[in-house]
Amino acid sequence: MNKPRLAWALTGSGHYIEECLNFLLTLDDVDLYLSQAAEEVIKMYGFTLDDIRQKMPVYRDKAASSPPVGHFYKGYYHTFVMAPATSNTIAKCVLGISDSLVTNLYSQAGKCRVPSIVYPCDIAPEMETTAPGGKKVMVYPRKIDLEGTDKITAFEYTSIVKSVDELIFSVKARLLVVAQASGAE
């Protein structure tokens, strides 16, 4: 390992997934982690695993013990990004449930004090989002979904972003901090 990388996880949320993936594909030194639902959803939005693999390594949720989480213990990652994140994934993270690749990654990042940037799909009582096929639709997150988003904001080593612009700003700011720290060594 030459230098620590960014770990990015996609869940089954379609909320601004195109914008998140388009930004992600501009970055270097990234490993992408996909939940089983994310594999289905990216196809619905016109992305293919083959195209993504040309840019970065892709890890899929296929093993019960989530072996890649061990990378956090080796200092392989400087930051974990979960964007976009479903209400299901957020709820599991809030309850400390680590039963999938993505929830295990979030848990282990926190246990290793690796900063996480999380973009929950449920951030407001009313939101416009893009459905597969490009149609704009309104969604109305439930109270329990919004409570999960509210609760995860208090977690250690976790920054919550509420828009794609905020996600891009936060990731770029984090990458700048990492670059400055590695240049100072």
Coordinates of C-alpha atoms in Angstrom, one line a residue:
M1 CA 0.0 0.0 0.0
N2 CA 1.5 3.3 -1.1
K3 CA -1.0 5.6 0.6
P4 CA -4.4 5.3 2.3
R5 CA -7.4 5.3 0.0
L6 CA -11.0 6.4 0.2
A7 CA -13.7 3.7 0.8
W8 CA -17.1 4.5 -0.7
A9 CA -20.2 2.5 -0.2
L10 CA -23.4 2.5 -2.2
T11 CA -26.7 1.2 -0.8
G12 CA -30.0 0.6 -2.5
S13 CA -31.0 4.2 -2.6
G14 CA -31.6 5.8 -5.9
H15 CA -31.8 9.3 -4.3
Y16 CA -29.3 11.3 -6.4
I17 CA -27.3 8.2 -7.1
E18 CA -26.5 9.4 -10.6
E19 CA -24.9 12.6 -9.2
C20 CA -23.1 10.6 -6.5
L21 CA -21.7 8.1 -8.9
N22 CA -20.7 10.7 -11.5
F23 CA -18.7 12.6 -8.8
L24 CA -17.3 9.3 -7.4
L25 CA -16.0 8.4 -10.9
T26 CA -14.0 11.6 -11.0
L27 CA -11.9 10.6 -7.9
D28 CA -8.7 8.7 -7.7
D29 CA -7.6 6.1 -5.1
V30 CA -11.1 4.9 -4.3
D31 CA -12.5 1.5 -3.6
L32 CA -16.2 1.1 -4.1
Y33 CA -18.4 -1.2 -2.0
L34 CA -21.8 -2.3 -3.1
S35 CA -24.7 -3.6 -1.1
Q36 CA -26.7 -6.3 -2.9
A37 CA -29.5 -3.7 -3.4
A38 CA -27.0 -1.2 -4.8
E39 CA -26.0 -3.7 -7.5
E40 CA -29.6 -3.7 -8.7
V41 CA -30.2 0.0 -8.3
I42 CA -27.1 1.2 -10.3
K43 CA -28.3 -0.9 -13.3
M44 CA -31.7 0.8 -13.0
Y45 CA -30.0 4.2 -13.4
G46 CA -27.9 3.2 -16.4
F47 CA -24.5 2.3 -14.8
T48 CA -22.7 -1.0 -15.3
L49 CA -20.2 -2.7 -13.0
D50 CA -17.9 -3.2 -15.9
D51 CA -17.7 0.5 -16.6
I52 CA -17.2 1.3 -12.9
R53 CA -14.5 -1.4 -12.6
Q54 CA -12.5 0.3 -15.3
K55 CA -12.0 3.2 -12.9
M56 CA -11.8 1.5 -9.5
P57 CA -11.9 -1.8 -7.6
V58 CA -15.4 -2.9 -6.8
Y59 CA -16.3 -5.1 -3.8
R60 CA -19.6 -6.8 -3.6
D61 CA -21.7 -8.0 -0.6
K62 CA -21.1 -11.8 -1.2
A63 CA -19.5 -13.1 2.1
A64 CA -21.2 -13.4 5.5
S65 CA -18.2 -12.1 7.4
S66 CA -17.4 -9.1 5.1
P67 CA -13.7 -9.7 4.9
P68 CA -12.7 -6.4 3.3
V69 CA -13.5 -4.6 6.6
G70 CA -10.1 -5.7 7.8
H71 CA -8.6 -3.0 5.6
F72 CA -9.6 -0.4 8.2
Y73 CA -7.3 -2.2 10.8
K74 CA -4.4 -2.0 8.5
G75 CA -4.7 1.8 7.8
Y76 CA -5.7 1.2 4.3
Y77 CA -8.5 3.8 4.3
H78 CA -8.4 7.4 5.5
T79 CA -12.1 8.1 5.0
F80 CA -15.3 6.2 4.5
V81 CA -18.2 7.6 2.5
M82 CA -21.7 6.1 2.4
A83 CA -23.6 8.0 -0.3
P84 CA -26.4 7.7 -0.9
A85 CA -27.6 5.7 2.1
T86 CA -31.0 4.1 2.5
S87 CA -33.2 4.5 5.6
N88 CA -32.7 0.8 6.2
T89 CA -28.9 1.2 6.3
I90 CA -29.1 4.3 8.5
A91 CA -31.5 2.5 10.9
K92 CA -29.1 -0.5 11.2
C93 CA -26.1 1.8 11.7
V94 CA -28.0 3.7 14.4
L95 CA -28.8 0.5 16.2
G96 CA -25.3 -0.9 15.9
I97 CA -26.3 -3.7 13.5
S98 CA -23.5 -4.8 11.3
D99 CA -25.0 -7.6 9.3
S100 CA -24.0 -6.6 5.8
L101 CA -20.9 -5.4 4.0
V102 CA -21.9 -1.7 4.2
T103 CA -23.0 -1.7 7.8
N104 CA -19.9 -3.6 8.7
L105 CA -17.8 -1.0 6.9
Y106 CA -19.5 1.9 8.8
S107 CA -19.0 0.1 12.1
Q108 CA -15.4 -0.8 11.6
A109 CA -14.6 2.7 10.3
G110 CA -15.9 4.1 13.6
K111 CA -14.1 1.5 15.7
C112 CA -10.9 2.5 13.9
R113 CA -11.6 6.2 14.2
V114 CA -11.7 6.7 10.5
P115 CA -13.9 9.6 9.6
S116 CA -17.2 8.8 7.8
I117 CA -19.2 11.1 5.5
V118 CA -22.8 9.9 5.2
Y119 CA -25.5 11.1 2.8
P120 CA -28.8 9.7 4.0
C121 CA -31.6 9.6 1.4
D122 CA -34.1 10.7 4.0
I123 CA -33.2 14.2 5.0
A124 CA -36.4 16.2 4.9
P125 CA -40.2 15.7 5.3
E126 CA -40.7 16.3 1.6
M127 CA -38.1 15.8 -1.1
E128 CA -37.9 15.7 -4.9
T129 CA -35.8 12.9 -6.3
T130 CA -35.3 11.2 -9.6
A131 CA -36.9 7.8 -10.3
P132 CA -35.3 5.3 -12.7
G133 CA -36.0 6.6 -16.2
G134 CA -35.3 10.2 -15.2
K135 CA -38.8 11.3 -14.0
K136 CA -38.8 13.7 -11.0
V137 CA -41.0 12.5 -8.2
M138 CA -41.9 13.6 -4.7
V139 CA -41.1 11.4 -1.7
Y140 CA -42.3 11.9 1.9
P141 CA -39.9 10.1 4.4
R142 CA -41.6 8.7 7.4
K143 CA -41.0 10.1 10.9
I144 CA -39.0 7.1 11.8
D145 CA -36.7 7.5 8.8
L146 CA -36.1 11.1 9.7
E147 CA -35.4 10.1 13.3
G148 CA -32.7 7.7 12.1
T149 CA -31.1 10.5 10.1
D150 CA -31.2 12.7 13.2
K151 CA -29.7 10.1 15.4
I152 CA -26.8 9.2 13.2
T153 CA -25.7 12.9 13.2
A154 CA -24.5 12.4 16.8
F155 CA -22.2 9.4 16.1
E156 CA -18.5 9.8 16.6
Y157 CA -16.4 10.3 13.5
T158 CA -19.5 10.8 11.4
S159 CA -20.4 13.9 9.3
I160 CA -23.8 14.0 7.7
V161 CA -24.4 15.8 4.4
K162 CA -27.8 16.8 3.1
S163 CA -27.2 17.5 -0.6
V164 CA -24.9 16.4 -3.4
D165 CA -23.2 19.8 -3.3
E166 CA -22.5 19.3 0.4
L167 CA -21.2 15.8 -0.3
I168 CA -18.8 17.0 -3.0
F169 CA -17.6 19.9 -0.8
S170 CA -17.1 17.6 2.2
V171 CA -15.3 14.9 0.3
K172 CA -13.0 17.4 -1.4
A173 CA -12.3 19.1 1.9
R174 CA -11.4 15.8 3.5
L175 CA -9.2 14.8 0.6
L176 CA -7.4 18.2 1.0
V177 CA -6.8 17.5 4.7
V178 CA -5.5 14.0 4.0
A179 CA -3.2 15.4 1.2
Q180 CA -1.9 18.1 3.5
A181 CA -1.3 15.6 6.3
S182 CA 0.6 13.2 4.1
G183 CA 2.7 16.1 2.6
A184 CA 3.7 17.2 6.1
E185 CA 5.1 13.8 7.0

